[in-house]
PDB file of C-alpha atoms and ligand atoms in Angstrom:
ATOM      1  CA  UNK A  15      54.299 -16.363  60.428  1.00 97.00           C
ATOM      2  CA  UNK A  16      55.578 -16.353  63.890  1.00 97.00           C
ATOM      3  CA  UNK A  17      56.219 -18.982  66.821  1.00 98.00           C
ATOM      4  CA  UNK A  18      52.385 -19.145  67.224  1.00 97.00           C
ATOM      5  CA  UNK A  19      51.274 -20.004  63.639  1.00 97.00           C
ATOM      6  CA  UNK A  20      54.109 -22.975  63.741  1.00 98.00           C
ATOM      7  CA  UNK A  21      52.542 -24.473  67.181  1.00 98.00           C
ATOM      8  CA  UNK A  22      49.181 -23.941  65.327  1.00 97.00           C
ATOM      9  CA  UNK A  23      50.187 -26.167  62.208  1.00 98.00           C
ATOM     10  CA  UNK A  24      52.105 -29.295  64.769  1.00 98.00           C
ATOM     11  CA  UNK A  25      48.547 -29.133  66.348  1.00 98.00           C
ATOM     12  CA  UNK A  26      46.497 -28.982  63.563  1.00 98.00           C
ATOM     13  CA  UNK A  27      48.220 -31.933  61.994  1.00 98.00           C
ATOM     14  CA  UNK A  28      48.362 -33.923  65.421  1.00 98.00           C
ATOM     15  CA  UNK A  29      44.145 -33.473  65.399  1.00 98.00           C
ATOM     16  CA  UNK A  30      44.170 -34.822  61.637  1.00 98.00           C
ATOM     17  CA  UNK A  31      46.355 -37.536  62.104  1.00 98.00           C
ATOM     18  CA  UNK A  32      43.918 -38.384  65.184  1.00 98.00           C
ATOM     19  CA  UNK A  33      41.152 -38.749  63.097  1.00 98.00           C
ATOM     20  CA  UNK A  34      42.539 -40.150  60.359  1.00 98.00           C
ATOM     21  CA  UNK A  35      44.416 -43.248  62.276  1.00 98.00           C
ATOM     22  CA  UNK A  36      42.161 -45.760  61.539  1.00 97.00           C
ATOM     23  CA  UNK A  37      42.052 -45.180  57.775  1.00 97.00           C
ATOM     24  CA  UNK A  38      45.730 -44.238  57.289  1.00 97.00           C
ATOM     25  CA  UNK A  39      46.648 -47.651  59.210  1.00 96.00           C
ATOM     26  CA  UNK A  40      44.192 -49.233  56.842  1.00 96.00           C
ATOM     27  CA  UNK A  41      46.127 -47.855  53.814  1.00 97.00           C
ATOM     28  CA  UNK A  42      49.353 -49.867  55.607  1.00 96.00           C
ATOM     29  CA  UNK A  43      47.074 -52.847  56.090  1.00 95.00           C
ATOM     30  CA  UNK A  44      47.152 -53.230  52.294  1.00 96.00           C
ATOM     31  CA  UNK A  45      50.692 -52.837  51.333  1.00 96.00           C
ATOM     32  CA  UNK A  46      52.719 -52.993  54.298  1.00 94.00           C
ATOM     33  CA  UNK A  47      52.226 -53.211  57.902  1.00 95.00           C
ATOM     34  CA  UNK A  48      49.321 -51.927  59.247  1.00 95.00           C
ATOM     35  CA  UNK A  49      51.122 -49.824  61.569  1.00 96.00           C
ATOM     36  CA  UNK A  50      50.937 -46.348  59.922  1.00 97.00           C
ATOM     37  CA  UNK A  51      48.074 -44.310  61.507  1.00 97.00           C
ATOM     38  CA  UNK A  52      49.015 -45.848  64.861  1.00 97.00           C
ATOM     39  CA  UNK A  53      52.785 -44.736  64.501  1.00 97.00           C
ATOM     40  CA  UNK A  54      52.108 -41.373  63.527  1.00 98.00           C
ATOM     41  CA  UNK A  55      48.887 -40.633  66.104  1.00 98.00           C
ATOM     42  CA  UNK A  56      51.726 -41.449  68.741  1.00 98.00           C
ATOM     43  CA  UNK A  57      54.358 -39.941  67.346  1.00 98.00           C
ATOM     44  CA  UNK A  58      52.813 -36.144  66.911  1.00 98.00           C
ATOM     45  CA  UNK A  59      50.443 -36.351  70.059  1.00 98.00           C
ATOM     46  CA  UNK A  60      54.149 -36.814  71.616  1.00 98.00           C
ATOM     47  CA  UNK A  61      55.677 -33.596  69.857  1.00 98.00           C
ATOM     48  CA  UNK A  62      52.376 -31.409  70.945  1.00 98.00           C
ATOM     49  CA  UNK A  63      53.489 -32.369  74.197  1.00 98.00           C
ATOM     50  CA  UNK A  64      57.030 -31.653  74.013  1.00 98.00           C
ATOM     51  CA  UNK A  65      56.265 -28.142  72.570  1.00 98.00           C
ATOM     52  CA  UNK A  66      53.988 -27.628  75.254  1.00 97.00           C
ATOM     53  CA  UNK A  67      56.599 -28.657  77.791  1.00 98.00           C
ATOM     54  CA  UNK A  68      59.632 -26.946  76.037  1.00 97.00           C
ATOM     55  CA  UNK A  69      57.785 -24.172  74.663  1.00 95.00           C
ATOM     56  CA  UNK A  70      60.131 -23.236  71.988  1.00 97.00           C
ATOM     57  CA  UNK A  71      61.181 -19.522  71.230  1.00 96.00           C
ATOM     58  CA  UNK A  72      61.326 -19.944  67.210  1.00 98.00           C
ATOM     59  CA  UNK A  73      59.437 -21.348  64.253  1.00 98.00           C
ATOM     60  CA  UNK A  74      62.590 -23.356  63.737  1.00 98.00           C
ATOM     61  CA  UNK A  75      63.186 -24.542  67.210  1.00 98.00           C
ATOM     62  CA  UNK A  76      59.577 -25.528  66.975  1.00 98.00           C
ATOM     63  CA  UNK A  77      59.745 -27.519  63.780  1.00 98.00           C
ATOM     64  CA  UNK A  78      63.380 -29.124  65.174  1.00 98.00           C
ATOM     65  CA  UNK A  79      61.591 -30.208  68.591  1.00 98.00           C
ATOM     66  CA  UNK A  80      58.790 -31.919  66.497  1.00 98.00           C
ATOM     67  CA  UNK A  81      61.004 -33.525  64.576  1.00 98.00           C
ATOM     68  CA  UNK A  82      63.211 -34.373  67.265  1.00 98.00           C
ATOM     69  CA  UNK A  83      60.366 -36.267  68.809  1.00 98.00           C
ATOM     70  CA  UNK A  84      58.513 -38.170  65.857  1.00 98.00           C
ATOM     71  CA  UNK A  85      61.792 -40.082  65.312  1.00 97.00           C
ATOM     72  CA  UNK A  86      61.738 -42.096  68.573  1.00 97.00           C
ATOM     73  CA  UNK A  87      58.126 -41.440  68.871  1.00 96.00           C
ATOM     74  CA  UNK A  88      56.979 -42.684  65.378  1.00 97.00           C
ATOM     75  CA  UNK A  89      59.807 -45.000  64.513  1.00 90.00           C
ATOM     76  CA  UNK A  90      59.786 -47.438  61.169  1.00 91.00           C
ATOM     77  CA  UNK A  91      60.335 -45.902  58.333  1.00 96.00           C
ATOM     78  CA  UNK A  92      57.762 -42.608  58.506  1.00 96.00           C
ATOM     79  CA  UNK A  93      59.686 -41.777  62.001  1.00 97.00           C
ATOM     80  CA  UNK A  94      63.049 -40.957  60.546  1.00 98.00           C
ATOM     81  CA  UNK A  95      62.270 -39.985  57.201  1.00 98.00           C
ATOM     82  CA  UNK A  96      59.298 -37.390  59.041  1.00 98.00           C
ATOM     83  CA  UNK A  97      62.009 -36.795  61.502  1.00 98.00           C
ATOM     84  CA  UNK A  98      64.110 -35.949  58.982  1.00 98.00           C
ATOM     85  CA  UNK A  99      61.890 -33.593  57.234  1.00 98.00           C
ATOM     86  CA  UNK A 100      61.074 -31.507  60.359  1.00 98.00           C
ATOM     87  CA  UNK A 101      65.080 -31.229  61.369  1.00 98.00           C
ATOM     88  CA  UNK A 102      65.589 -30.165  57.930  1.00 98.00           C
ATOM     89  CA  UNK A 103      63.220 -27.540  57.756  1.00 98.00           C
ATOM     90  CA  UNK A 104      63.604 -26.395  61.525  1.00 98.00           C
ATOM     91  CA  UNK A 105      67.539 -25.697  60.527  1.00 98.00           C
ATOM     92  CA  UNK A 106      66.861 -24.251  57.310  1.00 98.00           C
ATOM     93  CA  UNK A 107      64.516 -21.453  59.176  1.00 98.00           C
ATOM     94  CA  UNK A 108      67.339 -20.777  61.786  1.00 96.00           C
ATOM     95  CA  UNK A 109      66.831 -18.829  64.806  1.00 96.00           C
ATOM     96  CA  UNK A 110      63.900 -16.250  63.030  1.00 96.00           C
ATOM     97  CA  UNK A 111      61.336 -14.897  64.954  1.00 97.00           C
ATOM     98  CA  UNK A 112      59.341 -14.543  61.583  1.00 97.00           C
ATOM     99  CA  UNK A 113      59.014 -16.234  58.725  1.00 98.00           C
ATOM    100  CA  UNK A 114      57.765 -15.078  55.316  1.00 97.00           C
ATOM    101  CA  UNK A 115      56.246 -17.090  51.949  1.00 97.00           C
ATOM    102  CA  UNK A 116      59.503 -17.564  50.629  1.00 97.00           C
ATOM    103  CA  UNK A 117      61.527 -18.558  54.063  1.00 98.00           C
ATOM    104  CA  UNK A 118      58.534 -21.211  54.322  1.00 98.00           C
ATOM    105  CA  UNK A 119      59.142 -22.250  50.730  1.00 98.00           C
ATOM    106  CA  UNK A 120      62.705 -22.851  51.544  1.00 98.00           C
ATOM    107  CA  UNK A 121      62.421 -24.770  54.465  1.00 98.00           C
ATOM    108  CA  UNK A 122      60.149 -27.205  53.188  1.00 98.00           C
ATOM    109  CA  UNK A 123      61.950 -27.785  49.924  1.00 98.00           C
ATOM    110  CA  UNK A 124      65.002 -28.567  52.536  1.00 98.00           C
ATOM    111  CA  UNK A 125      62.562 -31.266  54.453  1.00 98.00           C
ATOM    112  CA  UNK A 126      61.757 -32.745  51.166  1.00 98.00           C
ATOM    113  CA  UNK A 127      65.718 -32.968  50.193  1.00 98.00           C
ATOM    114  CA  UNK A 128      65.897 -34.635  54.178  1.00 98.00           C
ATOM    115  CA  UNK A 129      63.509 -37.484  52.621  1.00 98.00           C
ATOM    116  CA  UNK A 130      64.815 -37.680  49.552  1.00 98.00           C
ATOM    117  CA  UNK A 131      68.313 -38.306  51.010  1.00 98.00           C
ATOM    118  CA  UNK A 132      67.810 -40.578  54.156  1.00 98.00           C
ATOM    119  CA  UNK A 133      65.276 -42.387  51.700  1.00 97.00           C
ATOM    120  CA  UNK A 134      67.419 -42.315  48.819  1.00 98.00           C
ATOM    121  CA  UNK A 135      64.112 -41.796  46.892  1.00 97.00           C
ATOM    122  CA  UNK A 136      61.971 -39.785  44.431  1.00 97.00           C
ATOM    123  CA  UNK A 137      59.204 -39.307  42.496  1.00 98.00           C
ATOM    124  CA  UNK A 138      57.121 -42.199  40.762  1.00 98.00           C
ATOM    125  CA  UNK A 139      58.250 -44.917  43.635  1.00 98.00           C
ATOM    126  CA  UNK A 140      54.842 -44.319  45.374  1.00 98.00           C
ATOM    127  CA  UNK A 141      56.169 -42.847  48.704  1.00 98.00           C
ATOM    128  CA  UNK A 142      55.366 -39.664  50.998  1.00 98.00           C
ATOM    129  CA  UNK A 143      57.722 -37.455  47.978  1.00 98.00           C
ATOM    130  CA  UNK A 144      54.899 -38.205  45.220  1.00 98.00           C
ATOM    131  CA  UNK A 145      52.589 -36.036  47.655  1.00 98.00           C
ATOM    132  CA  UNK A 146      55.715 -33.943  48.897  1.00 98.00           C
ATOM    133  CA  UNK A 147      57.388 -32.751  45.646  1.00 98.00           C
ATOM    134  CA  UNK A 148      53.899 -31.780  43.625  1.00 98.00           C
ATOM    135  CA  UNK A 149      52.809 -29.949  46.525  1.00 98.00           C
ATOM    136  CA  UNK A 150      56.473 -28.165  47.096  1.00 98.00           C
ATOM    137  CA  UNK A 151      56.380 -27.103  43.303  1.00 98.00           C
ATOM    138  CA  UNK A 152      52.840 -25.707  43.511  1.00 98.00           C
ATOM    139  CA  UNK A 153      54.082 -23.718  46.102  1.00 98.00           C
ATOM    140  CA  UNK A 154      57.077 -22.085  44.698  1.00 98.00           C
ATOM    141  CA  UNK A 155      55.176 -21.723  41.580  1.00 98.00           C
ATOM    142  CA  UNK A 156      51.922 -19.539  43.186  1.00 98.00           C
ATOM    143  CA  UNK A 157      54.243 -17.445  45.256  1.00 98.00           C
ATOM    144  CA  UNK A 158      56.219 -16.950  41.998  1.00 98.00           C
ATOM    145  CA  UNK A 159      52.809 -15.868  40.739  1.00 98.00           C
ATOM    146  CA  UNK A 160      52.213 -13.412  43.492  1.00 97.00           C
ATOM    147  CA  UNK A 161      49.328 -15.237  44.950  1.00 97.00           C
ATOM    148  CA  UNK A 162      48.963 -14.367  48.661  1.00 95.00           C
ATOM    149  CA  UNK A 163      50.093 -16.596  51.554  1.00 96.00           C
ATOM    150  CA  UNK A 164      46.470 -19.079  52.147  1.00 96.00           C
ATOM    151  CA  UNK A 165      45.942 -19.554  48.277  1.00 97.00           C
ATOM    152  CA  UNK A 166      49.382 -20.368  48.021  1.00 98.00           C
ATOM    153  CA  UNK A 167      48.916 -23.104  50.588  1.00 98.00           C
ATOM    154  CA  UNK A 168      45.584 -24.288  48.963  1.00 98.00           C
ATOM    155  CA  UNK A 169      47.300 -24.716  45.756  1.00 98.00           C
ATOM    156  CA  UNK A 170      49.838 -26.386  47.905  1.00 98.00           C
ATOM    157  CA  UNK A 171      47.756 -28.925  49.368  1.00 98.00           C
ATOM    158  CA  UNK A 172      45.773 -29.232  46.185  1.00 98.00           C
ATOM    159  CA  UNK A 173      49.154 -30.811  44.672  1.00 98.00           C
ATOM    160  CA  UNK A 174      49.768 -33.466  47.644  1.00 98.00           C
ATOM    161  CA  UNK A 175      46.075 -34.188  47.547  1.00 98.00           C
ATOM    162  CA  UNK A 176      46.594 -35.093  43.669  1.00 98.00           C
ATOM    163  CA  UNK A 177      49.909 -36.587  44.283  1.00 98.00           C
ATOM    164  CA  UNK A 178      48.697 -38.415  46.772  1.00 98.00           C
ATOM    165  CA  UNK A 179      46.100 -39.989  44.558  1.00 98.00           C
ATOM    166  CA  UNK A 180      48.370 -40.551  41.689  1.00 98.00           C
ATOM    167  CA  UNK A 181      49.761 -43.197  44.045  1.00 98.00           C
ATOM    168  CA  UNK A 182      47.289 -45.835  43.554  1.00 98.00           C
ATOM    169  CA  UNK A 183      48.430 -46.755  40.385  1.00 98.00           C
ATOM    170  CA  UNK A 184      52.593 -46.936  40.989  1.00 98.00           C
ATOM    171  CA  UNK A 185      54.119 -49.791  41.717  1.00 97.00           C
ATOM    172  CA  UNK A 186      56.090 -49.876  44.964  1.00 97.00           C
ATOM    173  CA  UNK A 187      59.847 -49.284  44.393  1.00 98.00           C
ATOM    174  CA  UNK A 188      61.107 -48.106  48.288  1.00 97.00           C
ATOM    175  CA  UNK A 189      60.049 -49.041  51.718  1.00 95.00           C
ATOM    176  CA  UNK A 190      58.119 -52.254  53.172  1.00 95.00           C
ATOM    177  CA  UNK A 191      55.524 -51.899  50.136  1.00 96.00           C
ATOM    178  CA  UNK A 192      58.184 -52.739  47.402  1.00 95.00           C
ATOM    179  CA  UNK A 193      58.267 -56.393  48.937  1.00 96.00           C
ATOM    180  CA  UNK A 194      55.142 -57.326  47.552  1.00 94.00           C
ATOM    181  CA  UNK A 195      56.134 -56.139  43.746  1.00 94.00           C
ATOM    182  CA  UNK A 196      53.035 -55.584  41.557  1.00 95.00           C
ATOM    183  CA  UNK A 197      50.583 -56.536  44.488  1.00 96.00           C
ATOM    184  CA  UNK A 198      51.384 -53.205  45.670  1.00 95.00           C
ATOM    185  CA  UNK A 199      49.352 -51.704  42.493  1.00 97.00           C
ATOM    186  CA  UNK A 200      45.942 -50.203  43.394  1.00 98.00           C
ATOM    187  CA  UNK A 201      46.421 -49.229  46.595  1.00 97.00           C
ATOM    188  CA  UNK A 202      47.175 -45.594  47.581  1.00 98.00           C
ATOM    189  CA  UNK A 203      49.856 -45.095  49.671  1.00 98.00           C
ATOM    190  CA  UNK A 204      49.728 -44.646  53.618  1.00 98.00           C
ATOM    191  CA  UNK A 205      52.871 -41.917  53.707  1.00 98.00           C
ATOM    192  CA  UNK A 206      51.801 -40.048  50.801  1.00 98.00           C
ATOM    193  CA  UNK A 207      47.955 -39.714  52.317  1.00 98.00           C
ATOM    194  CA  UNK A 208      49.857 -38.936  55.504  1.00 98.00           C
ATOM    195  CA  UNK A 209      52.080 -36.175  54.239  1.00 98.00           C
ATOM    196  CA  UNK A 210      49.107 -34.646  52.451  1.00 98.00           C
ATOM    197  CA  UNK A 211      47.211 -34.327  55.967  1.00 98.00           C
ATOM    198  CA  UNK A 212      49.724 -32.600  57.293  1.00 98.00           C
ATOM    199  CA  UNK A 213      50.558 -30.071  54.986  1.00 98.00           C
ATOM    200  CA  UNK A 214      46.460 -29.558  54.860  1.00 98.00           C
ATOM    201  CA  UNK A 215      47.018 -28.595  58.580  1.00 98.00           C
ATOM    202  CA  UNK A 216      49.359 -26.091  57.613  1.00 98.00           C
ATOM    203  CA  UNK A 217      46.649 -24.624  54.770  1.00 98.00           C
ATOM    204  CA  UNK A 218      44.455 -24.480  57.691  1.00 97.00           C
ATOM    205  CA  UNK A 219      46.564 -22.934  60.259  1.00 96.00           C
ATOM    206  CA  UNK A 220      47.043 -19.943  57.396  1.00 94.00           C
ATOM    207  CA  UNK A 221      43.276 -20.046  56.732  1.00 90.00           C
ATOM    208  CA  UNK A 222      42.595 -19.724  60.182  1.00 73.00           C
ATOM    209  CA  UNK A 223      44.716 -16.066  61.015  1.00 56.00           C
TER     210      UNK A 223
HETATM  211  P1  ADP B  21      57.153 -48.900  58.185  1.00 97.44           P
HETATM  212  O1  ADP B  21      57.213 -49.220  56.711  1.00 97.44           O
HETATM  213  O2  ADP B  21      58.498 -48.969  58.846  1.00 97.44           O
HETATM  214  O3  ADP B  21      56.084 -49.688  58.888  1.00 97.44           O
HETATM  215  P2  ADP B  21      55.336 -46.667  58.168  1.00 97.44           P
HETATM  216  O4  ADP B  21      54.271 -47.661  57.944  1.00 97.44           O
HETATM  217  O5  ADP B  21      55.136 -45.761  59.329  1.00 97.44           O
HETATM  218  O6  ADP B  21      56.763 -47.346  58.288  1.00 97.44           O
HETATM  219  O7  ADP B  21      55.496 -45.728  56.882  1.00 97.44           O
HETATM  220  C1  ADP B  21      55.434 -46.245  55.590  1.00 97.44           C
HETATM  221  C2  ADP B  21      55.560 -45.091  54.608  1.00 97.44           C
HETATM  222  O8  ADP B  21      56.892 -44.581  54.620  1.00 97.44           O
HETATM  223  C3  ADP B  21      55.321 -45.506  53.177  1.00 97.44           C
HETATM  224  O9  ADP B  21      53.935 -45.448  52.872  1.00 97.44           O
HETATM  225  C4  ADP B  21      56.144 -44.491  52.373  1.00 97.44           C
HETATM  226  O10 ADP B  21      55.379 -43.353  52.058  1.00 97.44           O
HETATM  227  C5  ADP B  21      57.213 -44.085  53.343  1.00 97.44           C
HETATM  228  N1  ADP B  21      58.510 -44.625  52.948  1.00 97.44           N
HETATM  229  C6  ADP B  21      59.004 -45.853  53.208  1.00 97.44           C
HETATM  230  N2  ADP B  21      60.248 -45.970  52.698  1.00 97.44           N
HETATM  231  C7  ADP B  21      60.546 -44.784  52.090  1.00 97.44           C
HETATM  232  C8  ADP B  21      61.682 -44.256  51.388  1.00 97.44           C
HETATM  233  N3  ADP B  21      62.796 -44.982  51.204  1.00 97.44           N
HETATM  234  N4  ADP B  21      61.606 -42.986  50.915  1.00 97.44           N
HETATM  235  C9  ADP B  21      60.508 -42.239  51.120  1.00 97.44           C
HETATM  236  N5  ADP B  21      59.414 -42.672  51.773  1.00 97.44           N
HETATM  237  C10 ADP B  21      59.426 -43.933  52.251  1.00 97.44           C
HETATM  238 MG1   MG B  22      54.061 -49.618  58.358  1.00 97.44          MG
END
């Protein structure tokens, strides 16, 4: 995967975030602020312009830039925590002009540890890691079973899908939804339908080479 494939994904997931506002700022209408799909529709239509401005030389520099960008861009929580994420696995790719299964692996289990850290959080307290940690393990787990790059990312995005999901029934223990206590039961939650969009555009910017 080189420079190209990277650009491909921030795109992709700026176009699914697009079309997804309305319903992922519906998800935040119900347990916290209604501001989710708005936040993030700004936030990475922002980053596909500063790649096309910057044009970065590096998978990394391009995943730094867009994270770079979605913190000021998004803000709230999603902003630095997806900020966060994007630093995280922009640093952990370095300065390669190519990045394998394995490097990708790597760099997204070090955007997930970003979350997890600036969020003090993890699984089970119905946040963006209940679709990012699933979907992280199913990865390591088909490229540990030899499956080839796009079913590796369907099984992927499979596991966010799912985790995603498995939010409905959680009770809200971080971030603005853990106010409300068991109201926040039966609602699926906006960062965890978010993250699994975006790592869909990354199944799709494999499918699509
Ligand atoms: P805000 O709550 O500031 O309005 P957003 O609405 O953009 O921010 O994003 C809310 C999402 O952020 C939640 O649905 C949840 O997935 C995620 N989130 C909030 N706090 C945390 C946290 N401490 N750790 C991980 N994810 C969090
Ligand atoms: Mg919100």
């Amino acid at each position: 995967m080189d420079t190209g494939f990277f650009l491909d994904w921030i795109a992709g997931a700026a176009a699914v975030i697009s079309s997804c506002r309305d319903h992922l700022t519906q998800l935040d209408s119900a347990i916290g602020d209604a501001d989710h799909g708005v936040n993030l529709d700004r936030g990475f239509a922002a980053a596909c312009a500063a790649l096309s401005r910057q044009r970065p030389a590096s998978p990394g520099a391009v995943l730094t830039l867009t994270g770079s960008t979605l913190i000021p861009q998004v803000g709230g929580a999603s902003g630095s925590l997806y900020g966060a994420a994007f630093r995280a696995a922009g640093q952990a790719l370095g300065a390669a002009a190519e990045v394998d299964p394995r490097a990708l692996a790597a760099a997204l289990e070090a955007g997930l540890d970003g979350v997890r850290e600036l969020g003090a959080s993890r699984e089970g307290e119905k946040t963006m890691v209940d679709a990012l940690a699933p979907a992280n393990r199913a990865l390591n787990d088909a490229l540990a079973r030899g499956l080839r790059l796009p079913d590796a990312l369907a099984a992927l995005t499979a596991a966010a899908e799912a985790g995603a999901r498995a939010t409905v029934p959680m009770r809200a223990l971080k971030g603005r939804a853990s106010y409300l206590g068991p109201r926040s039961v039966g609602h699926e939650d906006p960062g965890a339908r978010s993250a699994s969009l975006i790592l869909g555009a990354l199944r799709d910017a494999a499918a699509g080479r």
